[in-house]
PDB file of C-alpha atoms and ligand atoms in Angstrom:
ATOM      1  CA  MET A  10      -0.008  -0.022   0.039  1.00  0.00           C
ATOM      2  CA  ALA A  11       1.657   3.219  -1.176  1.00  0.00           C
ATOM      3  CA  VAL A  12       1.257   6.111   1.218  1.00  0.00           C
ATOM      4  CA  ARG A  13       1.914   9.735   1.275  1.00  0.00           C
ATOM      5  CA  ILE A  14       3.796  11.211   4.344  1.00  0.00           C
ATOM      6  CA  ALA A  15       3.870  14.524   6.227  1.00  0.00           C
ATOM      7  CA  ALA A  16       6.443  15.014   8.969  1.00  0.00           C
ATOM      8  CA  PHE A  17       7.327  17.745  11.297  1.00  0.00           C
ATOM      9  CA  GLY A  18       9.587  18.193  14.333  1.00  0.00           C
ATOM     10  CA  LEU A  19      10.406  20.746  17.029  1.00  0.00           C
ATOM     11  CA  SER A  20      13.004  20.914  19.696  1.00  0.00           C
ATOM     12  CA  ASP A  21      13.004  23.334  22.678  1.00  0.00           C
ATOM     13  CA  VAL A  22      15.428  23.958  25.492  1.00  0.00           C
ATOM     14  CA  GLY A  23      12.603  23.968  28.073  1.00  0.00           C
ATOM     15  CA  ARG A  24      12.236  26.253  31.091  1.00  0.00           C
ATOM     16  CA  VAL A  25      15.048  25.090  33.377  1.00  0.00           C
ATOM     17  CA  ARG A  26      17.984  23.716  31.342  1.00  0.00           C
ATOM     18  CA  LEU A  27      20.537  26.275  29.969  1.00  0.00           C
ATOM     19  CA  LYS A  28      21.355  24.262  26.773  1.00  0.00           C
ATOM     20  CA  ASN A  29      19.434  21.900  24.451  1.00  0.00           C
ATOM     21  CA  GLU A  30      21.215  18.475  24.232  1.00  0.00           C
ATOM     22  CA  ASP A  31      18.414  16.894  22.318  1.00  0.00           C
ATOM     23  CA  THR A  32      18.739  16.449  18.465  1.00  0.00           C
ATOM     24  CA  LEU A  33      16.040  15.616  15.921  1.00  0.00           C
ATOM     25  CA  ALA A  34      15.915  14.723  12.268  1.00  0.00           C
ATOM     26  CA  VAL A  35      12.912  14.988   9.986  1.00  0.00           C
ATOM     27  CA  GLU A  36      13.140  13.751   6.418  1.00  0.00           C
ATOM     28  CA  PRO A  37       9.519  13.380   5.040  1.00  0.00           C
ATOM     29  CA  SER A  38      10.899  12.285   1.417  1.00  0.00           C
ATOM     30  CA  ARG A  39      12.626   9.165   3.148  1.00  0.00           C
ATOM     31  CA  GLY A  40       9.829   8.485   5.561  1.00  0.00           C
ATOM     32  CA  LEU A  41      12.352   9.199   8.409  1.00  0.00           C
ATOM     33  CA  VAL A  42      12.058  10.915  11.779  1.00  0.00           C
ATOM     34  CA  MET A  43      14.334  10.507  14.834  1.00  0.00           C
ATOM     35  CA  VAL A  44      14.921  11.949  18.331  1.00  0.00           C
ATOM     36  CA  ALA A  45      18.060  11.632  20.396  1.00  0.00           C
ATOM     37  CA  ASP A  46      18.559  12.797  23.914  1.00  0.00           C
ATOM     38  CA  GLY A  47      22.229  13.344  24.909  1.00  0.00           C
ATOM     39  CA  MET A  48      23.771  13.113  28.321  1.00  0.00           C
ATOM     40  CA  GLY A  49      27.219  13.455  29.913  1.00  0.00           C
ATOM     41  CA  GLY A  50      27.558  17.071  30.658  1.00  0.00           C
ATOM     42  CA  ALA A  51      28.797  19.952  28.564  1.00  0.00           C
ATOM     43  CA  PRO A  52      29.682  19.635  25.760  1.00  0.00           C
ATOM     44  CA  GLY A  53      29.278  15.800  25.667  1.00  0.00           C
ATOM     45  CA  GLY A  54      25.432  15.518  25.563  1.00  0.00           C
ATOM     46  CA  GLU A  55      24.796  17.576  22.534  1.00  0.00           C
ATOM     47  CA  VAL A  56      27.791  16.059  20.739  1.00  0.00           C
ATOM     48  CA  ALA A  57      26.468  12.586  21.448  1.00  0.00           C
ATOM     49  CA  SER A  58      22.896  13.240  20.304  1.00  0.00           C
ATOM     50  CA  ALA A  59      24.116  15.114  17.167  1.00  0.00           C
ATOM     51  CA  LEU A  60      26.504  12.247  16.177  1.00  0.00           C
ATOM     52  CA  ALA A  61      23.794   9.606  16.585  1.00  0.00           C
ATOM     53  CA  VAL A  62      21.367  11.424  14.293  1.00  0.00           C
ATOM     54  CA  GLN A  63      24.140  12.291  11.773  1.00  0.00           C
ATOM     55  CA  GLU A  64      25.473   8.823  11.624  1.00  0.00           C
ATOM     56  CA  VAL A  65      22.065   7.073  11.315  1.00  0.00           C
ATOM     57  CA  CYS A  66      21.007   9.390   8.591  1.00  0.00           C
ATOM     58  CA  ARG A  67      24.290   8.737   6.755  1.00  0.00           C
ATOM     59  CA  GLY A  68      23.814   4.970   7.141  1.00  0.00           C
ATOM     60  CA  LEU A  69      20.194   4.952   5.984  1.00  0.00           C
ATOM     61  CA  HIS A  70      21.067   7.230   3.006  1.00  0.00           C
ATOM     62  CA  ALA A  71      23.583   4.497   2.016  1.00  0.00           C
ATOM     63  CA  ASP A  72      20.851   1.767   2.260  1.00  0.00           C
ATOM     64  CA  MET A  73      22.222   0.343   5.493  1.00  0.00           C
ATOM     65  CA  GLU A  74      19.915  -1.850   7.706  1.00  0.00           C
ATOM     66  CA  LEU A  75      18.531   0.282  10.503  1.00  0.00           C
ATOM     67  CA  ARG A  76      20.272  -1.929  13.159  1.00  0.00           C
ATOM     68  CA  GLU A  77      23.538  -1.521  11.346  1.00  0.00           C
ATOM     69  CA  ALA A  78      23.247   2.184  11.058  1.00  0.00           C
ATOM     70  CA  ILE A  79      22.469   2.470  14.837  1.00  0.00           C
ATOM     71  CA  LEU A  80      25.416   0.281  15.674  1.00  0.00           C
ATOM     72  CA  GLN A  81      27.686   2.313  13.489  1.00  0.00           C
ATOM     73  CA  ALA A  82      26.486   5.522  15.229  1.00  0.00           C
ATOM     74  CA  ASN A  83      27.282   3.949  18.576  1.00  0.00           C
ATOM     75  CA  LEU A  84      30.809   3.096  17.549  1.00  0.00           C
ATOM     76  CA  LYS A  85      31.257   6.693  16.283  1.00  0.00           C
ATOM     77  CA  ILE A  86      30.082   8.084  19.595  1.00  0.00           C
ATOM     78  CA  LEU A  87      32.360   5.618  21.590  1.00  0.00           C
ATOM     79  CA  GLU A  88      35.395   6.418  19.436  1.00  0.00           C
ATOM     80  CA  THR A  89      34.813  10.101  19.731  1.00  0.00           C
ATOM     81  CA  SER A  90      34.284  10.042  23.519  1.00  0.00           C
ATOM     82  CA  ARG A  91      37.526   7.918  24.025  1.00  0.00           C
ATOM     83  CA  SER A  92      39.563  10.262  21.828  1.00  0.00           C
ATOM     84  CA  GLN A  93      38.603  13.599  23.388  1.00  0.00           C
ATOM     85  CA  PRO A  94      38.892  13.799  27.127  1.00  0.00           C
ATOM     86  CA  SER A  95      36.285  16.647  27.387  1.00  0.00           C
ATOM     87  CA  LEU A  96      33.696  14.259  25.925  1.00  0.00           C
ATOM     88  CA  ALA A  97      34.440  11.285  28.049  1.00  0.00           C
ATOM     89  CA  GLY A  98      31.370   9.436  29.262  1.00  0.00           C
ATOM     90  CA  MET A  99      28.955  11.019  26.831  1.00  0.00           C
ATOM     91  CA  GLY A 100      25.976   9.075  25.678  1.00  0.00           C
ATOM     92  CA  THR A 101      22.507   9.353  24.064  1.00  0.00           C
ATOM     93  CA  THR A 102      19.168   7.770  23.606  1.00  0.00           C
ATOM     94  CA  LEU A 103      18.023   7.235  20.081  1.00  0.00           C
ATOM     95  CA  THR A 104      14.584   6.490  18.624  1.00  0.00           C
ATOM     96  CA  VAL A 105      14.184   6.216  14.869  1.00  0.00           C
ATOM     97  CA  LEU A 106      11.021   5.583  12.825  1.00  0.00           C
ATOM     98  CA  HIS A 107      11.778   4.604   9.133  1.00  0.00           C
ATOM     99  CA  LEU A 108       8.530   4.132   7.022  1.00  0.00           C
ATOM    100  CA  ASP A 109       8.630   2.969   3.375  1.00  0.00           C
ATOM    101  CA  SER A 110       6.185   5.019   1.573  1.00  0.00           C
ATOM    102  CA  GLU A 111       5.908   2.367  -1.380  1.00  0.00           C
ATOM    103  CA  THR A 112       4.845  -0.471   0.883  1.00  0.00           C
ATOM    104  CA  GLY A 113       3.632   1.203   4.049  1.00  0.00           C
ATOM    105  CA  THR A 114       5.854  -1.009   6.169  1.00  0.00           C
ATOM    106  CA  PHE A 115       7.807   0.646   8.978  1.00  0.00           C
ATOM    107  CA  ARG A 116      10.512  -0.022  11.463  1.00  0.00           C
ATOM    108  CA  VAL A 117      11.282   1.573  14.833  1.00  0.00           C
ATOM    109  CA  GLY A 118      14.831   1.356  16.100  1.00  0.00           C
ATOM    110  CA  HIS A 119      15.192   2.212  19.811  1.00  0.00           C
ATOM    111  CA  VAL A 120      17.607   2.570  22.518  1.00  0.00           C
ATOM    112  CA  GLY A 121      17.032   4.536  25.776  1.00  0.00           C
ATOM    113  CA  ASP A 122      14.046   6.325  27.208  1.00  0.00           C
ATOM    114  CA  SER A 123      12.881   8.570  24.238  1.00  0.00           C
ATOM    115  CA  ARG A 124       9.613   7.118  22.994  1.00  0.00           C
ATOM    116  CA  ALA A 125       7.699   6.288  19.863  1.00  0.00           C
ATOM    117  CA  TYR A 126       3.954   6.342  19.885  1.00  0.00           C
ATOM    118  CA  ARG A 127       1.420   5.227  17.135  1.00  0.00           C
ATOM    119  CA  PHE A 128      -2.083   6.943  17.175  1.00  0.00           C
ATOM    120  CA  ARG A 129      -4.637   4.886  15.288  1.00  0.00           C
ATOM    121  CA  GLU A 130      -8.426   5.094  15.189  1.00  0.00           C
ATOM    122  CA  GLY A 131      -8.580   7.240  18.428  1.00  0.00           C
ATOM    123  CA  VAL A 132      -6.023   5.110  20.439  1.00  0.00           C
ATOM    124  CA  LEU A 133      -2.527   6.011  21.249  1.00  0.00           C
ATOM    125  CA  VAL A 134      -0.110   3.111  21.768  1.00  0.00           C
ATOM    126  CA  GLN A 135       3.389   3.328  23.116  1.00  0.00           C
ATOM    127  CA  LEU A 136       5.495   1.255  20.659  1.00  0.00           C
ATOM    128  CA  THR A 137       8.739   1.376  22.576  1.00  0.00           C
ATOM    129  CA  ARG A 138       9.551   0.379  26.101  1.00  0.00           C
ATOM    130  CA  ASP A 139      11.762   2.702  28.247  1.00  0.00           C
ATOM    131  CA  HIS A 140      15.265   1.355  28.882  1.00  0.00           C
ATOM    132  CA  THR A 141      15.376   2.574  32.466  1.00  0.00           C
ATOM    133  CA  ALA A 142      16.206   0.927  35.669  1.00  0.00           C
ATOM    134  CA  VAL A 143      12.712   1.852  36.965  1.00  0.00           C
ATOM    135  CA  ALA A 144      10.840   0.547  33.852  1.00  0.00           C
ATOM    136  CA  GLU A 145      12.729  -2.685  34.230  1.00  0.00           C
ATOM    137  CA  MET A 146      11.820  -2.982  37.947  1.00  0.00           C
ATOM    138  CA  VAL A 147       8.080  -2.435  36.891  1.00  0.00           C
ATOM    139  CA  ALA A 148       8.346  -5.091  34.221  1.00  0.00           C
ATOM    140  CA  GLY A 149       9.905  -7.389  36.547  1.00  0.00           C
ATOM    141  CA  GLY A 150       7.137  -6.982  39.163  1.00  0.00           C
ATOM    142  CA  ILE A 151       9.539  -5.487  41.715  1.00  0.00           C
ATOM    143  CA  LEU A 152       7.951  -1.920  41.585  1.00  0.00           C
ATOM    144  CA  PRO A 153       4.203  -1.135  41.235  1.00  0.00           C
ATOM    145  CA  PRO A 154       3.587   0.993  38.125  1.00  0.00           C
ATOM    146  CA  SER A 155       2.078   3.676  40.292  1.00  0.00           C
ATOM    147  CA  ASP A 156       5.439   4.290  41.951  1.00  0.00           C
ATOM    148  CA  ALA A 157       7.392   4.724  38.743  1.00  0.00           C
ATOM    149  CA  ARG A 158       6.708   8.372  38.042  1.00  0.00           C
ATOM    150  CA  GLY A 159       8.975  10.649  40.068  1.00  0.00           C
ATOM    151  CA  HIS A 160      11.089   7.696  41.293  1.00  0.00           C
ATOM    152  CA  PRO A 161      14.490   8.920  42.575  1.00  0.00           C
ATOM    153  CA  MET A 162      16.132   6.494  40.012  1.00  0.00           C
ATOM    154  CA  ALA A 163      13.884   7.535  37.114  1.00  0.00           C
ATOM    155  CA  HIS A 164      16.815   9.069  35.315  1.00  0.00           C
ATOM    156  CA  ILE A 165      18.989   6.122  35.283  1.00  0.00           C
ATOM    157  CA  LEU A 166      19.147   4.476  31.790  1.00  0.00           C
ATOM    158  CA  SER A 167      19.744   0.780  31.435  1.00  0.00           C
ATOM    159  CA  ARG A 168      20.658   1.101  27.827  1.00  0.00           C
ATOM    160  CA  VAL A 169      22.255   4.011  25.936  1.00  0.00           C
ATOM    161  CA  LEU A 170      24.384   4.602  22.874  1.00  0.00           C
ATOM    162  CA  GLY A 171      27.999   5.345  23.544  1.00  0.00           C
ATOM    163  CA  SER A 172      28.734   3.185  26.537  1.00  0.00           C
ATOM    164  CA  ARG A 173      29.672  -0.131  24.971  1.00  0.00           C
ATOM    165  CA  PRO A 174      30.737  -1.530  21.721  1.00  0.00           C
ATOM    166  CA  GLU A 175      27.468  -3.511  20.939  1.00  0.00           C
ATOM    167  CA  PRO A 176      24.434  -2.367  22.675  1.00  0.00           C
ATOM    168  CA  GLU A 177      21.158  -4.190  22.384  1.00  0.00           C
ATOM    169  CA  VAL A 178      18.817  -2.385  19.899  1.00  0.00           C
ATOM    170  CA  ASP A 179      15.087  -2.841  19.949  1.00  0.00           C
ATOM    171  CA  LEU A 180      13.566  -3.103  16.427  1.00  0.00           C
ATOM    172  CA  ILE A 181       9.853  -2.910  16.272  1.00  0.00           C
ATOM    173  CA  PRO A 182       8.293  -3.602  12.734  1.00  0.00           C
ATOM    174  CA  GLY A 183       4.858  -2.865  11.601  1.00  0.00           C
ATOM    175  CA  MET A 184       2.545  -1.778   8.797  1.00  0.00           C
ATOM    176  CA  ALA A 185       1.151   1.763   8.626  1.00  0.00           C
ATOM    177  CA  ARG A 186      -2.392   2.594   7.794  1.00  0.00           C
ATOM    178  CA  LYS A 187      -3.914   5.686   6.286  1.00  0.00           C
ATOM    179  CA  GLY A 188      -4.664   8.185   9.124  1.00  0.00           C
ATOM    180  CA  ASP A 189      -1.873   6.847  11.505  1.00  0.00           C
ATOM    181  CA  ILE A 190       0.190   9.472  13.352  1.00  0.00           C
ATOM    182  CA  PHE A 191       3.434   8.536  14.806  1.00  0.00           C
ATOM    183  CA  LEU A 192       4.967  10.753  17.463  1.00  0.00           C
ATOM    184  CA  LEU A 193       8.615  10.500  18.716  1.00  0.00           C
ATOM    185  CA  CYS A 194       9.582  12.353  21.751  1.00  0.00           C
ATOM    186  CA  SER A 195      12.276  12.864  24.417  1.00  0.00           C
ATOM    187  CA  ASP A 196      11.494  12.351  28.107  1.00  0.00           C
ATOM    188  CA  GLY A 197      11.170  16.088  28.364  1.00  0.00           C
ATOM    189  CA  LEU A 198       7.701  15.755  26.993  1.00  0.00           C
ATOM    190  CA  THR A 199       6.728  12.584  28.843  1.00  0.00           C
ATOM    191  CA  LYS A 200       7.926  13.972  32.265  1.00  0.00           C
ATOM    192  CA  VAL A 201       5.044  16.503  32.051  1.00  0.00           C
ATOM    193  CA  PHE A 202       2.507  14.544  29.928  1.00  0.00           C
ATOM    194  CA  GLU A 203       0.809  11.181  30.796  1.00  0.00           C
ATOM    195  CA  ASN A 204       0.263   8.952  27.706  1.00  0.00           C
ATOM    196  CA  GLU A 205      -3.583   9.393  28.166  1.00  0.00           C
ATOM    197  CA  GLU A 206      -3.141  13.224  27.933  1.00  0.00           C
ATOM    198  CA  LEU A 207      -1.092  12.968  24.700  1.00  0.00           C
ATOM    199  CA  GLY A 208      -3.841  10.742  23.138  1.00  0.00           C
ATOM    200  CA  ASP A 209      -6.383  13.360  24.270  1.00  0.00           C
ATOM    201  CA  ARG A 210      -4.357  16.169  22.566  1.00  0.00           C
ATOM    202  CA  ILE A 211      -4.104  14.298  19.317  1.00  0.00           C
ATOM    203  CA  VAL A 212      -8.018  13.588  19.422  1.00  0.00           C
ATOM    204  CA  GLU A 213      -8.548  17.345  20.018  1.00  0.00           C
ATOM    205  CA  GLY A 214      -6.184  18.362  17.287  1.00  0.00           C
ATOM    206  CA  LYS A 215      -7.756  15.948  14.679  1.00  0.00           C
ATOM    207  CA  GLY A 216      -7.940  17.618  11.337  1.00  0.00           C
ATOM    208  CA  LYS A 217      -5.393  20.133  12.075  1.00  0.00           C
ATOM    209  CA  ARG A 218      -2.041  20.156  10.679  1.00  0.00           C
ATOM    210  CA  LEU A 219       0.705  17.996  12.326  1.00  0.00           C
ATOM    211  CA  GLU A 220       2.796  21.003  12.808  1.00  0.00           C
ATOM    212  CA  ASN A 221       0.114  22.774  14.885  1.00  0.00           C
ATOM    213  CA  LEU A 222      -0.316  19.667  17.030  1.00  0.00           C
ATOM    214  CA  ILE A 223       3.385  19.482  17.747  1.00  0.00           C
ATOM    215  CA  ARG A 224       3.848  23.243  18.402  1.00  0.00           C
ATOM    216  CA  ALA A 225       0.844  22.955  20.871  1.00  0.00           C
ATOM    217  CA  LEU A 226       2.484  20.024  22.744  1.00  0.00           C
ATOM    218  CA  VAL A 227       5.852  21.844  23.102  1.00  0.00           C
ATOM    219  CA  ASP A 228       4.053  25.075  24.198  1.00  0.00           C
ATOM    220  CA  GLU A 229       2.029  23.169  26.781  1.00  0.00           C
ATOM    221  CA  ALA A 230       5.120  21.386  28.102  1.00  0.00           C
ATOM    222  CA  ASN A 231       6.776  24.733  28.578  1.00  0.00           C
ATOM    223  CA  ALA A 232       3.629  26.055  30.296  1.00  0.00           C
ATOM    224  CA  ARG A 233       4.004  23.105  32.761  1.00  0.00           C
ATOM    225  CA  GLY A 234       7.445  24.125  33.643  1.00  0.00           C
ATOM    226  CA  ALA A 235       9.464  21.918  31.141  1.00  0.00           C
ATOM    227  CA  PRO A 236      12.247  20.684  33.567  1.00  0.00           C
ATOM    228  CA  ASP A 237      14.136  19.232  30.647  1.00  0.00           C
ATOM    229  CA  ASN A 238      14.729  19.711  26.912  1.00  0.00           C
ATOM    230  CA  VAL A 239      11.551  18.927  24.915  1.00  0.00           C
ATOM    231  CA  THR A 240      11.630  17.352  21.609  1.00  0.00           C
ATOM    232  CA  VAL A 241       8.674  16.099  19.552  1.00  0.00           C
ATOM    233  CA  ALA A 242       8.854  14.729  15.920  1.00  0.00           C
ATOM    234  CA  GLY A 243       5.754  13.410  14.174  1.00  0.00           C
ATOM    235  CA  LEU A 244       4.986  11.608  11.031  1.00  0.00           C
ATOM    236  CA  ALA A 245       1.420  11.459   9.535  1.00  0.00           C
ATOM    237  CA  VAL A 246       0.336   8.821   7.060  1.00  0.00           C
ATOM    238  CA  HIS A 247      -2.063   9.892   4.206  1.00  0.00           C
ATOM    239  CA  ALA A 248      -3.606   7.969   1.351  1.00  0.00           C
ATOM    240  CA  GLY A 249      -1.119   7.210  -1.299  1.00  0.00           C
ATOM    241  CA  GLY A 250      -0.975   8.301  -4.934  1.00  0.00           C
TER     242      GLY A 250
HETATM  243 CA1   CA B  18      19.525  15.111  27.922  1.00  0.00          CA
HETATM  244 CA1   CA B  19      16.001  14.336  28.571  1.00  0.00          CA
END
């Protein structure tokens, strides 16, 4: 099923941080959106997220498999952090959506606690799982889900790019349908929005342009105090031609 794609992304420093260490990429012609959230202090965080996005774009442009492109980006970050003392210890999350407009098939590649969601027929589904110590304790039944938000260990990632030579990469395949909206975001958005609220905002914004929906989400995150950098990238699937 051939589809037509609209995509848009926005990244904002938020209300508390002095610098934006998130990076995004939006390439509608390639069905590609991605969000990376860097960490490791100045200047490491922004370097790590920018390298991740650059290297994955480069790999996909060269027809590399998504997983290979992500692993290549990981090695680049690792090499760079080892060769420059000021960048030691840097790392980044990375969540990538790559959708083939000829067939409608898509793949999400994911490491870290940025997220990919799919909105279909009124329902928002989180496609990725967070690679955090807290999410793993919830999944393992050690921590009740109600205690996850605001947990003192909430910021500790169990998987990240840039920390080891071959990180585990989640790959989530699927088939897009006309009307689907995909949203990728950094945790700066999900710290101030529950999933249910995000679904409500998409329902409320139905029929509006994707750009307006994403601008409204970032504005509302800022209105709620945005304690971290806020990045949202979206991809809407329309009938093909
Ligand atoms: Ca960050
Ligand atoms: Ca963040």
